[in-house]
Coordinates of C-alpha atoms in Angstrom, one line a residue:
Chain B
X18 CA 0.0 0.0 0.0
X19 CA 2.6 2.4 1.1
X20 CA 4.8 1.4 -1.9
X21 CA 2.2 2.1 -4.5
X22 CA 1.3 5.3 -2.8
X23 CA 4.9 6.4 -2.7
X24 CA 5.3 5.3 -6.4
X25 CA 2.6 7.6 -7.4
X26 CA 4.1 10.2 -5.1
X27 CA 7.4 10.0 -7.1
X28 CA 5.7 11.1 -10.3
X29 CA 4.1 14.1 -8.5
X30 CA 7.2 15.2 -6.9
X31 CA 9.3 15.2 -10.1
X32 CA 7.9 18.5 -11.2
X33 CA 6.4 20.6 -8.4
X34 CA 5.5 23.6 -10.5
X35 CA 3.6 21.9 -13.4
X36 CA 1.1 19.2 -13.6
X37 CA 1.8 16.6 -16.3
X38 CA -1.9 15.9 -17.0
X39 CA -5.1 17.7 -16.4
X40 CA -6.7 16.5 -13.2
X41 CA -10.4 17.0 -12.5
X42 CA -10.2 18.3 -9.0
X43 CA -12.7 20.6 -7.4
X44 CA -10.2 22.3 -5.1
X45 CA -6.8 22.9 -6.4
X46 CA -4.3 22.9 -3.6
X47 CA -0.7 23.7 -3.2
X48 CA 1.8 22.4 -0.7
X49 CA 2.9 25.1 1.7
X50 CA 6.2 23.5 2.7
X51 CA 8.2 21.9 -0.1
X52 CA 9.0 18.3 0.5
X53 CA 12.6 17.2 0.8
X54 CA 14.5 16.6 -2.4
X55 CA 16.1 13.2 -3.2
X56 CA 18.5 12.1 -5.9
X57 CA 17.3 10.2 -9.0
X58 CA 16.4 6.6 -8.6
X59 CA 16.6 6.9 -4.8
X60 CA 13.7 6.4 -2.4
X61 CA 11.9 9.6 -1.6
X62 CA 12.3 11.0 1.8
X63 CA 9.5 10.5 4.3
X64 CA 6.8 13.1 4.3
X65 CA 6.1 14.6 7.7
X66 CA 3.0 16.3 9.1
X67 CA 4.1 19.7 7.8
X68 CA 4.1 18.4 4.2
X69 CA 0.4 17.8 4.4
X70 CA -0.4 21.4 5.0
X71 CA -2.0 22.8 1.8
X72 CA -2.9 26.2 0.6
X73 CA -6.0 26.8 -1.6
X74 CA -5.1 27.9 -5.1
X75 CA -8.4 27.7 -6.7
X76 CA -11.9 26.5 -6.0
X77 CA -13.3 25.3 -9.3
X78 CA -16.8 25.3 -7.9
X79 CA -16.9 29.0 -7.9
X80 CA -15.2 29.5 -11.2
X81 CA -17.4 30.5 -14.1
X82 CA -17.9 27.5 -16.4
X83 CA -17.0 28.1 -20.0
X84 CA -19.7 28.3 -22.7
X85 CA -20.6 25.1 -24.7
X86 CA -21.3 25.0 -28.4
X87 CA -24.6 23.5 -29.6
X88 CA -26.2 23.1 -33.0
X89 CA -29.8 24.3 -33.2
X90 CA -32.3 22.1 -34.8
X91 CA -35.0 24.8 -35.3
X92 CA -35.4 28.5 -35.0
X93 CA -35.1 29.7 -31.4
X94 CA -36.0 33.3 -30.6
X95 CA -33.1 35.2 -29.2
X96 CA -30.6 32.5 -30.0
X97 CA -30.5 31.6 -33.7
X98 CA -31.9 29.8 -36.7
X99 CA -31.8 26.2 -37.7
X100 CA -28.3 24.9 -38.3
X101 CA -26.6 27.7 -36.3
X102 CA -23.7 26.9 -34.1
X103 CA -24.3 28.9 -30.9
X104 CA -22.0 29.3 -27.9
X105 CA -24.2 29.6 -24.7
X106 CA -23.9 29.1 -21.0
X107 CA -24.0 25.4 -20.0
X108 CA -27.0 25.7 -17.8
X109 CA -29.0 27.5 -20.5
X110 CA -27.9 24.9 -23.0
X111 CA -28.9 21.9 -21.0
X112 CA -32.2 23.1 -19.7
X113 CA -33.6 25.3 -22.5
X114 CA -32.1 23.8 -25.6
X115 CA -30.9 20.2 -25.2
X116 CA -33.6 18.9 -23.0
X117 CA -36.5 20.3 -25.0
X118 CA -34.9 18.9 -28.1
X119 CA -34.3 22.3 -29.7
X120 CA -30.6 21.6 -30.1
X121 CA -27.9 19.0 -30.1
X122 CA -24.3 18.9 -29.1
X123 CA -21.8 20.0 -31.6
X124 CA -20.2 17.2 -33.4
X125 CA -19.2 16.7 -37.0
X126 CA -22.2 14.3 -37.7
X127 CA -24.6 16.7 -36.0
X128 CA -23.3 19.6 -38.0
X129 CA -23.9 17.9 -41.3
X130 CA -27.3 16.5 -40.1
X131 CA -28.8 19.8 -39.0
X132 CA -27.1 22.1 -41.5
X133 CA -29.4 24.4 -43.4
X134 CA -30.6 22.8 -46.6
X135 CA -31.4 24.6 -49.8
X136 CA -35.1 24.3 -49.2
X137 CA -34.7 25.9 -45.8
X138 CA -32.6 28.8 -47.2
X139 CA -35.4 29.5 -49.7
X140 CA -38.1 29.7 -47.1
X141 CA -36.7 32.5 -44.9
X142 CA -39.3 32.9 -42.1
X143 CA -37.0 34.8 -39.6
X144 CA -34.4 37.2 -40.7
X145 CA -32.4 37.1 -37.4
X146 CA -32.6 35.8 -33.9
X147 CA -33.8 39.0 -32.4
X148 CA -36.1 40.4 -35.2
X149 CA -39.2 38.8 -33.6
X150 CA -38.4 40.4 -30.3
X151 CA -38.1 43.8 -32.0
X152 CA -41.4 43.3 -33.7
X153 CA -43.0 42.4 -30.4
X154 CA -41.7 45.6 -28.8
X155 CA -42.8 47.8 -31.7
X156 CA -46.3 46.3 -31.7
X157 CA -46.7 47.2 -28.0
X158 CA -45.4 50.7 -28.5
X159 CA -47.5 53.9 -28.5
X160 CA -45.0 56.3 -30.0
X161 CA -45.4 60.0 -29.1
X162 CA -44.6 62.0 -32.2
X163 CA -43.8 65.5 -31.0
X164 CA -44.5 68.2 -33.5
X165 CA -44.4 72.0 -33.2
X166 CA -47.4 73.9 -31.9
X167 CA -46.9 77.1 -33.9
X168 CA -44.8 76.2 -37.0
X169 CA -46.6 74.5 -39.9
X170 CA -45.5 71.0 -40.6
X171 CA -46.2 67.8 -42.6
X172 CA -45.3 64.5 -41.1
X173 CA -42.4 62.8 -42.9
X174 CA -40.5 59.6 -42.3
X175 CA -37.6 61.4 -40.6
X176 CA -40.0 62.8 -38.0
X177 CA -40.9 59.2 -37.0
X178 CA -37.3 58.2 -37.1
X179 CA -36.3 61.0 -34.7
X180 CA -39.2 60.2 -32.4
X181 CA -38.2 56.5 -32.4
X182 CA -34.7 57.4 -31.6
X183 CA -35.8 59.5 -28.6
X184 CA -38.0 56.6 -27.5
X185 CA -35.2 54.1 -27.7
X186 CA -35.6 52.3 -31.0
X187 CA -33.0 52.6 -33.7
X188 CA -34.7 52.6 -37.1
X189 CA -33.4 54.0 -40.5
X190 CA -35.7 56.0 -42.6
X191 CA -36.1 53.5 -45.4
X192 CA -37.7 51.0 -43.1
X193 CA -40.6 53.3 -42.2
X194 CA -43.7 53.3 -44.4
X195 CA -46.0 56.2 -43.8
X196 CA -49.8 56.2 -44.2
X197 CA -50.9 57.3 -47.7
X198 CA -52.8 60.4 -46.4
X199 CA -50.9 63.6 -45.8
X200 CA -50.8 64.6 -42.1
X201 CA -50.5 68.3 -41.8
X202 CA -50.5 70.7 -38.9
X203 CA -50.4 72.3 -36.4
X204 CA -54.0 71.1 -36.0
X205 CA -55.5 70.7 -32.5
X206 CA -58.1 68.3 -33.8
X207 CA -55.2 65.9 -34.4
X208 CA -53.8 66.3 -30.9
X209 CA -53.5 62.9 -29.1
X210 CA -54.9 61.0 -32.1
X211 CA -53.3 57.9 -33.4
X212 CA -52.2 56.8 -36.9
X213 CA -50.3 53.8 -37.9
X214 CA -46.9 53.3 -39.7
X215 CA -45.3 50.1 -40.8
X216 CA -41.8 49.3 -39.8
X217 CA -39.9 46.7 -41.8
X218 CA -37.2 44.8 -40.0
X219 CA -34.4 43.4 -42.1
X220 CA -36.6 43.7 -45.2
X221 CA -38.8 40.8 -43.9
X222 CA -40.7 41.2 -40.7
X223 CA -43.3 43.9 -40.5
X224 CA -44.6 45.6 -37.4
X225 CA -47.4 48.1 -37.0
X226 CA -46.4 51.1 -35.0
X227 CA -49.0 53.2 -33.4
X228 CA -48.1 56.9 -33.4
X229 CA -49.7 59.7 -31.4
X230 CA -49.4 63.3 -32.3
X231 CA -48.4 65.7 -29.6
X232 CA -48.1 69.5 -30.1
X233 CA -45.2 71.0 -28.3
X234 CA -44.2 74.6 -27.9
X235 CA -40.7 76.1 -27.6
X236 CA -41.9 78.5 -25.0
X237 CA -42.5 76.6 -21.7
X238 CA -45.4 78.8 -20.7
X239 CA -47.2 78.1 -24.0
X240 CA -47.2 74.3 -23.7
X241 CA -50.3 72.1 -23.4
X242 CA -51.0 70.6 -20.0
X243 CA -49.5 67.2 -19.5
X244 CA -51.9 64.2 -19.4
X245 CA -50.4 61.7 -17.0
X246 CA -49.9 58.2 -18.5
X247 CA -51.3 59.3 -21.8
X248 CA -50.2 56.0 -23.4
X249 CA -52.7 54.1 -21.2
X250 CA -55.6 56.2 -22.5
X251 CA -57.8 54.6 -25.2
X252 CA -56.6 56.1 -28.5
X253 CA -58.7 57.9 -31.0
X254 CA -58.0 57.1 -34.6
X255 CA -56.8 60.0 -36.7
X256 CA -58.6 59.2 -39.9
X257 CA -62.0 58.8 -38.3
X258 CA -62.7 55.2 -39.2
X259 CA -60.2 52.7 -37.9
X260 CA -60.4 50.4 -40.9
X261 CA -59.8 53.2 -43.4
X262 CA -57.1 54.8 -41.2
X263 CA -55.1 51.6 -40.9
X264 CA -52.5 51.3 -43.5
X265 CA -51.2 47.9 -42.5
X266 CA -49.6 45.4 -44.8
X267 CA -50.2 41.9 -43.6
X268 CA -47.4 40.4 -41.6
X269 CA -45.5 37.6 -43.1
X270 CA -46.9 34.4 -41.6
X271 CA -44.4 32.5 -39.5
X272 CA -44.0 29.0 -40.5
Chain H
X12 CA 6.0 74.2 63.9
X13 CA 6.9 70.6 64.7
X14 CA 5.1 69.3 61.6
X15 CA 6.9 71.9 59.5
X16 CA 10.3 70.6 60.8
X17 CA 9.3 67.0 60.2
X18 CA 8.0 67.8 56.7
X19 CA 11.3 69.6 55.9
X20 CA 13.2 66.6 57.2
X21 CA 11.2 64.3 55.0
X22 CA 11.9 66.6 52.1
X23 CA 15.6 66.5 52.8
X24 CA 15.5 62.8 53.2
X25 CA 13.5 62.4 50.0
X26 CA 16.1 64.6 48.2
X27 CA 18.8 62.4 49.5
X28 CA 16.9 59.4 48.3
X29 CA 16.4 61.1 45.0
X30 CA 20.1 61.6 44.6
X31 CA 20.7 58.0 45.4
X32 CA 18.0 57.0 42.9
X33 CA 19.7 59.1 40.3
X34 CA 23.1 57.5 40.9
X35 CA 21.6 54.0 40.9
X36 CA 20.8 52.6 37.4
X37 CA 18.2 50.1 37.7
X38 CA 17.3 50.4 34.0
X39 CA 19.7 50.6 31.0
X40 CA 21.2 54.0 30.4
X41 CA 19.5 54.4 27.0
X42 CA 16.1 52.9 26.8
X43 CA 16.1 52.1 23.1
X44 CA 15.6 48.6 21.9
X45 CA 17.7 46.8 19.4
X46 CA 17.9 48.4 16.0
X47 CA 16.0 45.5 14.3
X48 CA 13.2 45.8 16.9
X49 CA 13.0 49.6 16.3
X50 CA 12.7 49.1 12.6
X51 CA 10.0 46.6 13.0
X52 CA 8.0 48.8 15.3
X53 CA 8.4 51.7 12.9
X54 CA 7.2 49.7 9.9
X55 CA 4.2 48.5 11.9
X56 CA 3.1 52.1 12.5
X57 CA 1.3 52.7 9.2
X58 CA 0.7 56.4 8.6
X59 CA -3.0 57.1 8.5
X60 CA -3.9 60.0 6.2
X61 CA -6.4 62.1 8.0
X62 CA -9.0 63.2 5.5
X63 CA -10.3 66.8 6.0
X64 CA -14.0 66.6 6.4
X65 CA -16.0 69.8 6.2
X66 CA -18.6 70.9 8.7
X67 CA -21.2 68.3 9.5
X68 CA -24.3 69.3 11.4
X69 CA -24.7 67.6 14.8
X70 CA -27.7 65.5 13.8
X71 CA -25.8 64.0 10.9
X72 CA -22.5 63.4 12.6
X73 CA -22.7 59.8 13.9
X74 CA -24.7 58.4 11.0
X75 CA -22.8 55.6 9.4
X76 CA -24.1 55.7 5.8
X77 CA -22.6 52.9 3.9
X78 CA -23.7 53.3 0.4
X79 CA -22.6 51.1 -2.4
X80 CA -22.4 53.5 -5.3
X81 CA -22.6 52.5 -8.9
X82 CA -19.4 52.9 -10.9
X83 CA -19.8 56.1 -12.8
X84 CA -17.6 54.9 -15.6
X85 CA -20.0 53.5 -18.2
X86 CA -19.2 50.0 -19.5
X87 CA -21.4 48.3 -22.0
X88 CA -18.8 46.0 -23.5
X89 CA -20.7 43.0 -22.2
X90 CA -23.7 43.8 -24.5
X91 CA -24.1 42.6 -28.0
X92 CA -23.5 44.5 -31.1
X93 CA -26.7 45.0 -33.1
X94 CA -27.0 42.8 -36.2
X95 CA -30.4 44.0 -37.5
X96 CA -31.2 47.3 -39.1
X97 CA -34.1 48.0 -36.7
X98 CA -33.4 47.2 -33.1
X99 CA -34.3 48.2 -29.5
X100 CA -31.4 50.3 -28.1
X101 CA -31.5 49.0 -24.5
X102 CA -30.5 45.5 -25.5
X103 CA -27.4 46.5 -27.4
X104 CA -24.3 48.7 -27.1
X105 CA -24.7 52.4 -27.6
X106 CA -24.4 53.2 -31.3
X107 CA -21.3 55.2 -32.1
X108 CA -22.0 58.0 -34.5
X109 CA -19.7 60.2 -36.5
X110 CA -19.8 63.8 -35.6
X111 CA -21.6 64.7 -38.8
X112 CA -24.3 62.1 -38.1
X113 CA -24.7 63.2 -34.5
X114 CA -25.1 66.8 -35.5
X115 CA -27.6 65.9 -38.2
X116 CA -29.6 63.9 -35.6
X117 CA -29.7 67.0 -33.4
X118 CA -30.6 69.2 -36.3
X119 CA -33.6 67.0 -37.0
X120 CA -35.0 67.2 -33.5
X121 CA -34.4 71.0 -33.4
X122 CA -36.0 71.5 -36.8
X123 CA -38.8 74.2 -36.9
X124 CA -41.3 71.5 -37.3
X125 CA -40.4 69.8 -34.0
X126 CA -38.6 71.8 -31.3
X127 CA -38.0 74.9 -33.5
X128 CA -34.6 75.9 -31.9
X129 CA -32.2 75.8 -34.9
X130 CA -29.6 77.9 -33.1
X131 CA -29.3 75.7 -30.0
X132 CA -25.8 75.3 -28.5
X133 CA -24.1 72.0 -29.2
X134 CA -22.8 70.8 -25.9
X135 CA -20.0 68.2 -25.4
X136 CA -19.8 66.0 -22.3
X137 CA -16.5 64.3 -21.8
X138 CA -16.0 61.6 -19.2
X139 CA -12.4 61.1 -18.0
X140 CA -10.4 58.6 -16.1
X141 CA -8.7 60.7 -13.5
X142 CA -6.2 58.1 -12.3
X143 CA -2.7 59.5 -12.2
X144 CA 0.5 57.6 -12.8
X145 CA 0.4 56.0 -9.3
X146 CA -2.4 54.0 -8.0
X147 CA -4.8 55.8 -5.6
X148 CA -3.5 59.1 -6.9
X149 CA -5.7 61.2 -9.0
X150 CA -5.3 64.1 -11.4
X151 CA -6.5 67.4 -9.8
X152 CA -9.4 69.3 -11.2
X153 CA -8.3 71.6 -13.9
X154 CA -9.7 74.6 -15.7
X155 CA -8.4 75.5 -19.1
X156 CA -9.1 77.6 -22.1
X157 CA -9.0 75.7 -25.4
X158 CA -8.2 77.6 -28.6
X159 CA -10.7 77.0 -31.4
X160 CA -10.4 77.9 -35.1
X161 CA -14.0 79.0 -35.6
X162 CA -15.4 81.4 -33.0
X163 CA -19.0 81.4 -31.8
X164 CA -20.9 83.4 -29.3
X165 CA -20.3 81.7 -26.0
X166 CA -22.4 84.2 -24.0
X167 CA -19.7 84.8 -21.4
X168 CA -18.3 88.2 -20.6
X169 CA -14.6 88.1 -21.1
X170 CA -12.7 91.3 -20.5
X171 CA -9.0 91.1 -21.2
X172 CA -6.3 93.3 -19.7
X173 CA -3.0 93.4 -21.6
X174 CA 0.3 94.6 -20.3
X175 CA 3.0 95.3 -22.8
X176 CA 5.7 97.9 -23.8
X177 CA 6.1 99.3 -27.2
X178 CA 3.6 101.1 -29.3
X179 CA 3.5 98.5 -32.0
X180 CA 2.6 95.8 -29.6
X181 CA 0.0 97.9 -27.9
X182 CA -1.7 98.6 -31.2
X183 CA -1.5 95.0 -32.2
X184 CA -3.2 94.0 -29.0
X185 CA -5.9 96.6 -29.4
X186 CA -6.6 95.2 -32.9
X187 CA -6.8 91.7 -31.6
X188 CA -9.6 92.7 -29.3
X189 CA -8.4 93.3 -25.8
X190 CA -10.6 95.5 -23.7
X191 CA -7.7 97.5 -22.2
X192 CA -4.0 97.6 -23.3
X193 CA -1.3 99.5 -21.5
X194 CA 2.2 99.6 -20.1
X195 CA 3.8 101.1 -17.1
X196 CA 1.1 103.8 -16.8
X197 CA -1.5 101.1 -16.5
X198 CA 0.4 99.5 -13.6
X199 CA 0.6 102.8 -11.9
X200 CA -3.2 103.3 -12.3
X201 CA -3.9 100.0 -10.7
X202 CA -1.5 100.6 -7.8
X203 CA -3.2 104.0 -7.3
X204 CA -6.6 102.4 -7.3
X205 CA -8.0 104.1 -10.4
X206 CA -8.4 100.9 -12.2
X207 CA -10.0 97.8 -10.6
X208 CA -8.5 94.4 -11.4
X209 CA -11.6 92.6 -10.6
X210 CA -13.3 94.1 -13.7
X211 CA -11.1 92.0 -15.9
X212 CA -11.3 88.2 -16.0
X213 CA -8.0 87.6 -17.8
X214 CA -4.6 89.3 -17.7
X215 CA -2.1 88.8 -20.5
X216 CA 1.4 90.1 -20.5
X217 CA 4.5 90.3 -22.7
X218 CA 7.7 89.2 -21.0
X219 CA 9.3 92.6 -21.6
X220 CA 7.1 94.2 -19.0
X221 CA 7.4 91.4 -16.5
X222 CA 9.8 93.2 -14.0
X223 CA 7.3 96.0 -13.5
X224 CA 4.4 93.6 -13.3
X225 CA 5.8 91.8 -10.3
X226 CA 4.8 94.7 -8.2
X227 CA 1.1 93.7 -8.8
X228 CA 1.7 90.1 -8.1
X229 CA 0.0 90.2 -4.7
X230 CA -3.0 92.0 -6.1
X231 CA -3.5 89.6 -9.0
X232 CA -2.7 86.3 -7.3
X233 CA -4.3 83.7 -9.6
X234 CA -4.6 86.0 -12.5
X235 CA -0.9 86.8 -12.6
X236 CA 0.4 85.9 -16.1
X237 CA 2.5 82.8 -16.2
X238 CA 3.6 80.6 -19.1
X239 CA 1.8 77.5 -17.7
X240 CA -1.6 79.0 -18.1
X241 CA -0.4 80.6 -21.4
X242 CA -1.1 84.1 -20.3
X243 CA 2.5 85.1 -20.6
X244 CA 4.1 85.0 -24.0
X245 CA 5.3 86.9 -27.0
X246 CA 2.5 86.3 -29.4
X247 CA -0.1 88.6 -27.9
X248 CA -2.6 88.6 -30.7
X249 CA -2.9 84.8 -30.5
X250 CA -3.3 84.8 -26.8
X251 CA -5.9 87.5 -26.8
X252 CA -7.9 85.7 -29.6
X253 CA -7.7 82.5 -27.6
X254 CA -9.0 84.0 -24.4
X255 CA -11.7 86.0 -26.0
X256 CA -13.0 83.3 -28.3
X257 CA -11.8 80.1 -26.8
X258 CA -13.8 77.4 -25.0
X259 CA -13.4 77.6 -21.2
X260 CA -13.9 74.3 -19.6
X261 CA -13.4 72.8 -16.1
X262 CA -12.7 69.1 -15.4
X263 CA -14.1 68.2 -12.0
X264 CA -13.8 64.9 -10.2
X265 CA -16.8 63.3 -8.6
X266 CA -16.6 63.7 -4.8
X267 CA -17.4 60.1 -4.1
X268 CA -15.6 58.4 -7.0
X269 CA -12.2 60.1 -7.3
X270 CA -11.2 58.5 -10.6
X271 CA -14.2 59.9 -12.5
X272 CA -13.8 63.3 -14.1
X273 CA -16.4 65.2 -16.1
X274 CA -16.2 68.1 -18.5
X275 CA -19.3 69.8 -19.9
X276 CA -18.8 72.6 -22.5
X277 CA -20.3 74.0 -25.6
X278 CA -18.4 73.8 -29.0
X279 CA -20.8 75.9 -31.1
X280 CA -24.3 76.2 -32.2
X281 CA -26.3 73.9 -34.5
X282 CA -26.6 76.5 -37.2
X283 CA -22.9 76.6 -37.7
X284 CA -21.2 74.6 -40.5
X285 CA -20.7 70.9 -39.6
X286 CA -17.0 71.0 -40.6
X287 CA -16.4 74.0 -38.4
X288 CA -18.1 72.3 -35.4
X289 CA -16.0 69.2 -36.1
X290 CA -12.8 71.3 -36.1
X291 CA -13.8 73.0 -32.9
X292 CA -14.4 69.7 -31.3
X293 CA -11.1 68.4 -32.5
X294 CA -9.2 71.3 -31.0
X295 CA -11.1 70.9 -27.7
X296 CA -10.2 67.2 -27.6
X297 CA -6.6 67.9 -28.4
X298 CA -6.5 70.4 -25.5
X299 CA -7.9 67.9 -23.1
X300 CA -5.5 65.3 -24.3
X301 CA -2.5 67.6 -23.6
X302 CA -3.2 67.3 -19.9
X303 CA -3.4 63.5 -19.8
X304 CA -1.4 61.6 -17.2
X305 CA 1.4 59.5 -18.5
X306 CA -0.1 56.1 -17.9
X307 CA 0.7 53.6 -20.6
X308 CA -2.1 51.4 -22.0
X309 CA -4.9 53.3 -20.2
X310 CA -7.6 55.6 -21.5
X311 CA -7.9 59.2 -20.3
X312 CA -10.9 60.3 -22.3
X313 CA -13.5 57.5 -21.8
X314 CA -16.5 58.8 -23.5
X315 CA -17.6 61.8 -25.5
X316 CA -21.3 62.6 -25.8
X317 CA -22.9 65.3 -27.9
X318 CA -25.9 66.9 -26.4
X319 CA -28.1 69.8 -27.4
X320 CA -30.7 71.4 -25.2
X321 CA -33.8 71.3 -25.0
X322 CA -33.4 67.7 -26.2
X323 CA -32.1 65.3 -23.6
X324 CA -30.5 62.9 -26.1
X325 CA -26.9 62.0 -25.7
X326 CA -25.2 60.8 -28.8
X327 CA -21.9 59.0 -28.4
X328 CA -19.1 59.8 -30.8
X329 CA -15.7 58.2 -31.4
X330 CA -13.2 60.5 -29.9
X331 CA -10.2 58.4 -31.0
X332 CA -10.5 59.5 -34.6
X333 CA -9.1 62.8 -33.4
X334 CA -6.8 61.9 -30.6
X335 CA -4.7 58.8 -29.8
X336 CA -6.5 56.3 -27.6
X337 CA -3.5 55.3 -25.4
X338 CA -0.6 57.2 -24.2
X339 CA 2.5 56.0 -25.9
X340 CA 6.1 56.7 -24.9
X341 CA 7.9 58.0 -28.0
X342 CA 10.7 55.4 -27.7
X343 CA 8.2 52.5 -27.5
X344 CA 6.5 51.6 -30.7
X345 CA 4.9 48.3 -29.9
X346 CA 1.6 49.1 -28.1
X347 CA -1.7 48.9 -30.0
X348 CA -2.9 52.3 -31.3
X349 CA -5.0 53.9 -34.0
X350 CA -3.5 55.2 -37.3
X351 CA -3.7 58.8 -35.9
X352 CA -1.6 57.8 -33.0
X353 CA 1.0 56.2 -35.3
X354 CA 1.3 59.4 -37.3
X355 CA 1.5 61.5 -34.2
X356 CA 4.1 59.2 -32.7
X357 CA 6.2 59.2 -35.9
X358 CA 6.1 63.0 -35.9
X359 CA 7.2 63.2 -32.3
X360 CA 10.0 60.7 -32.9
X361 CA 11.2 62.8 -35.8
X362 CA 11.1 65.8 -33.7
X363 CA 13.2 64.0 -31.1
X364 CA 15.7 63.0 -33.8
X365 CA 15.8 66.6 -35.0
X366 CA 16.5 67.8 -31.5
X367 CA 19.2 65.2 -31.0
X368 CA 20.8 66.1 -34.3
X369 CA 21.0 69.7 -33.1

């Protein structure tokens, strides 16, 4: 017993600084007092009590585990499309992807098995992992389009773009589709009334954005009184009849 | 009487004893310990820096408020970079605009059809890392005047007092736009009390009048011309122009987080030309960069945001197109830097070679 133990001890003591192979230990320890040296092919010196005093180098339990790579089998919102190789946290991978069967481990066979075929490439139902999330956010929005109270204006796409940027959504002008009718002002009949625009995400997904007109004056004393939580108030359509006012293009059906 | 005599006797006796005590050494002559022990004790005594705390009212004195404050340095490197063309800003890193794009965005919101303030000032907010060369040491707050190529109305009243000898220089200074120019007569006026120094914010002087100007040193104190604040020099016209048109800015540290510095100034108005605004911004950034501590591999300017009231939008721009990102020692050419930095560094190494050749 002692011999075998000491034989294994020989290997360890050869190089005190480096480990020759990776060892799966939870706690990585280091000897505080170096054991006594011995000449080659000699029996090692006896270890005393002080040689069994260790210092903690690393506790692998509290270290962050590295991400694992998985291959997705279908489209998963916020992660990726079919055939994508995604690097995610291990917990998320096990519980949310591998167990429900939405993904498999990354191996060469799996890569070829779940790679995107030509048929899949033709039918593009989702432009990106996060496009659907953006669409959901836009659908819930009640965008306040601030226009001037005194200066004449006509609503153009860049007004919507500026208002969206103020509200926290980045949208280039070419993605905004305005309603066909001209919206002119300042017109207090239009104050607080809603009209719809269409936002096209990645030239594919379309979302209907509700916009409310609000008249604002440069002079603080001239401004309209603030209605608290105006976005919760039931909206009045701008163009009288809702069906005529809506200028929505049908959303692409998700397959 | 008897008690007196006895007390005197005891005193005498005590004195004798005292003498005896003095002659008898029960303890070593010098009480110091071994040198090693003394060194050890000295090292143990760590000097505690007493922080000067201002006046605290009595009802707030003993309160131990232990706040965990958020780091004021903004870091969004953990966030993703947007892949789509339409996206929700809060899930991704802040978009970095070019100066032209940012100005255009502000112009859109300030258009007559929306806010109707086309001449709004364009403000710049610069966030700094105020850590000096050594750890736990921080750069002091500084107040500087940045020279800009294209002047604009800053709305501040800046009266400049210029001291110089020679009629040529006096006329040159007057042309440049100083409010009052003079020589020895002006100094005499001030000492007499006919002229008030407090009327004038800036004092500029030519070195030729310096001996006479020292008489006013006590009166002027901070305003006294010195080459460090660039109020003392030969090129009067340039200095006057700089102080009358330049951007005055102060960098202040946050009282709770010492390594966070903040500058907020205006570089022009939105109705100015975009290229002019960009050049003003460039000179401001170069001026801020000139005071940077010599720490290698660390940022000084962390973020530059463009803001324009009444809008509350802050648009991030890439400052490292105009100034080098990291401080680089001229001898060392290996650290990572932008192309601008490479050019600047080549120039400075050439200058060094030129100086060495001389």
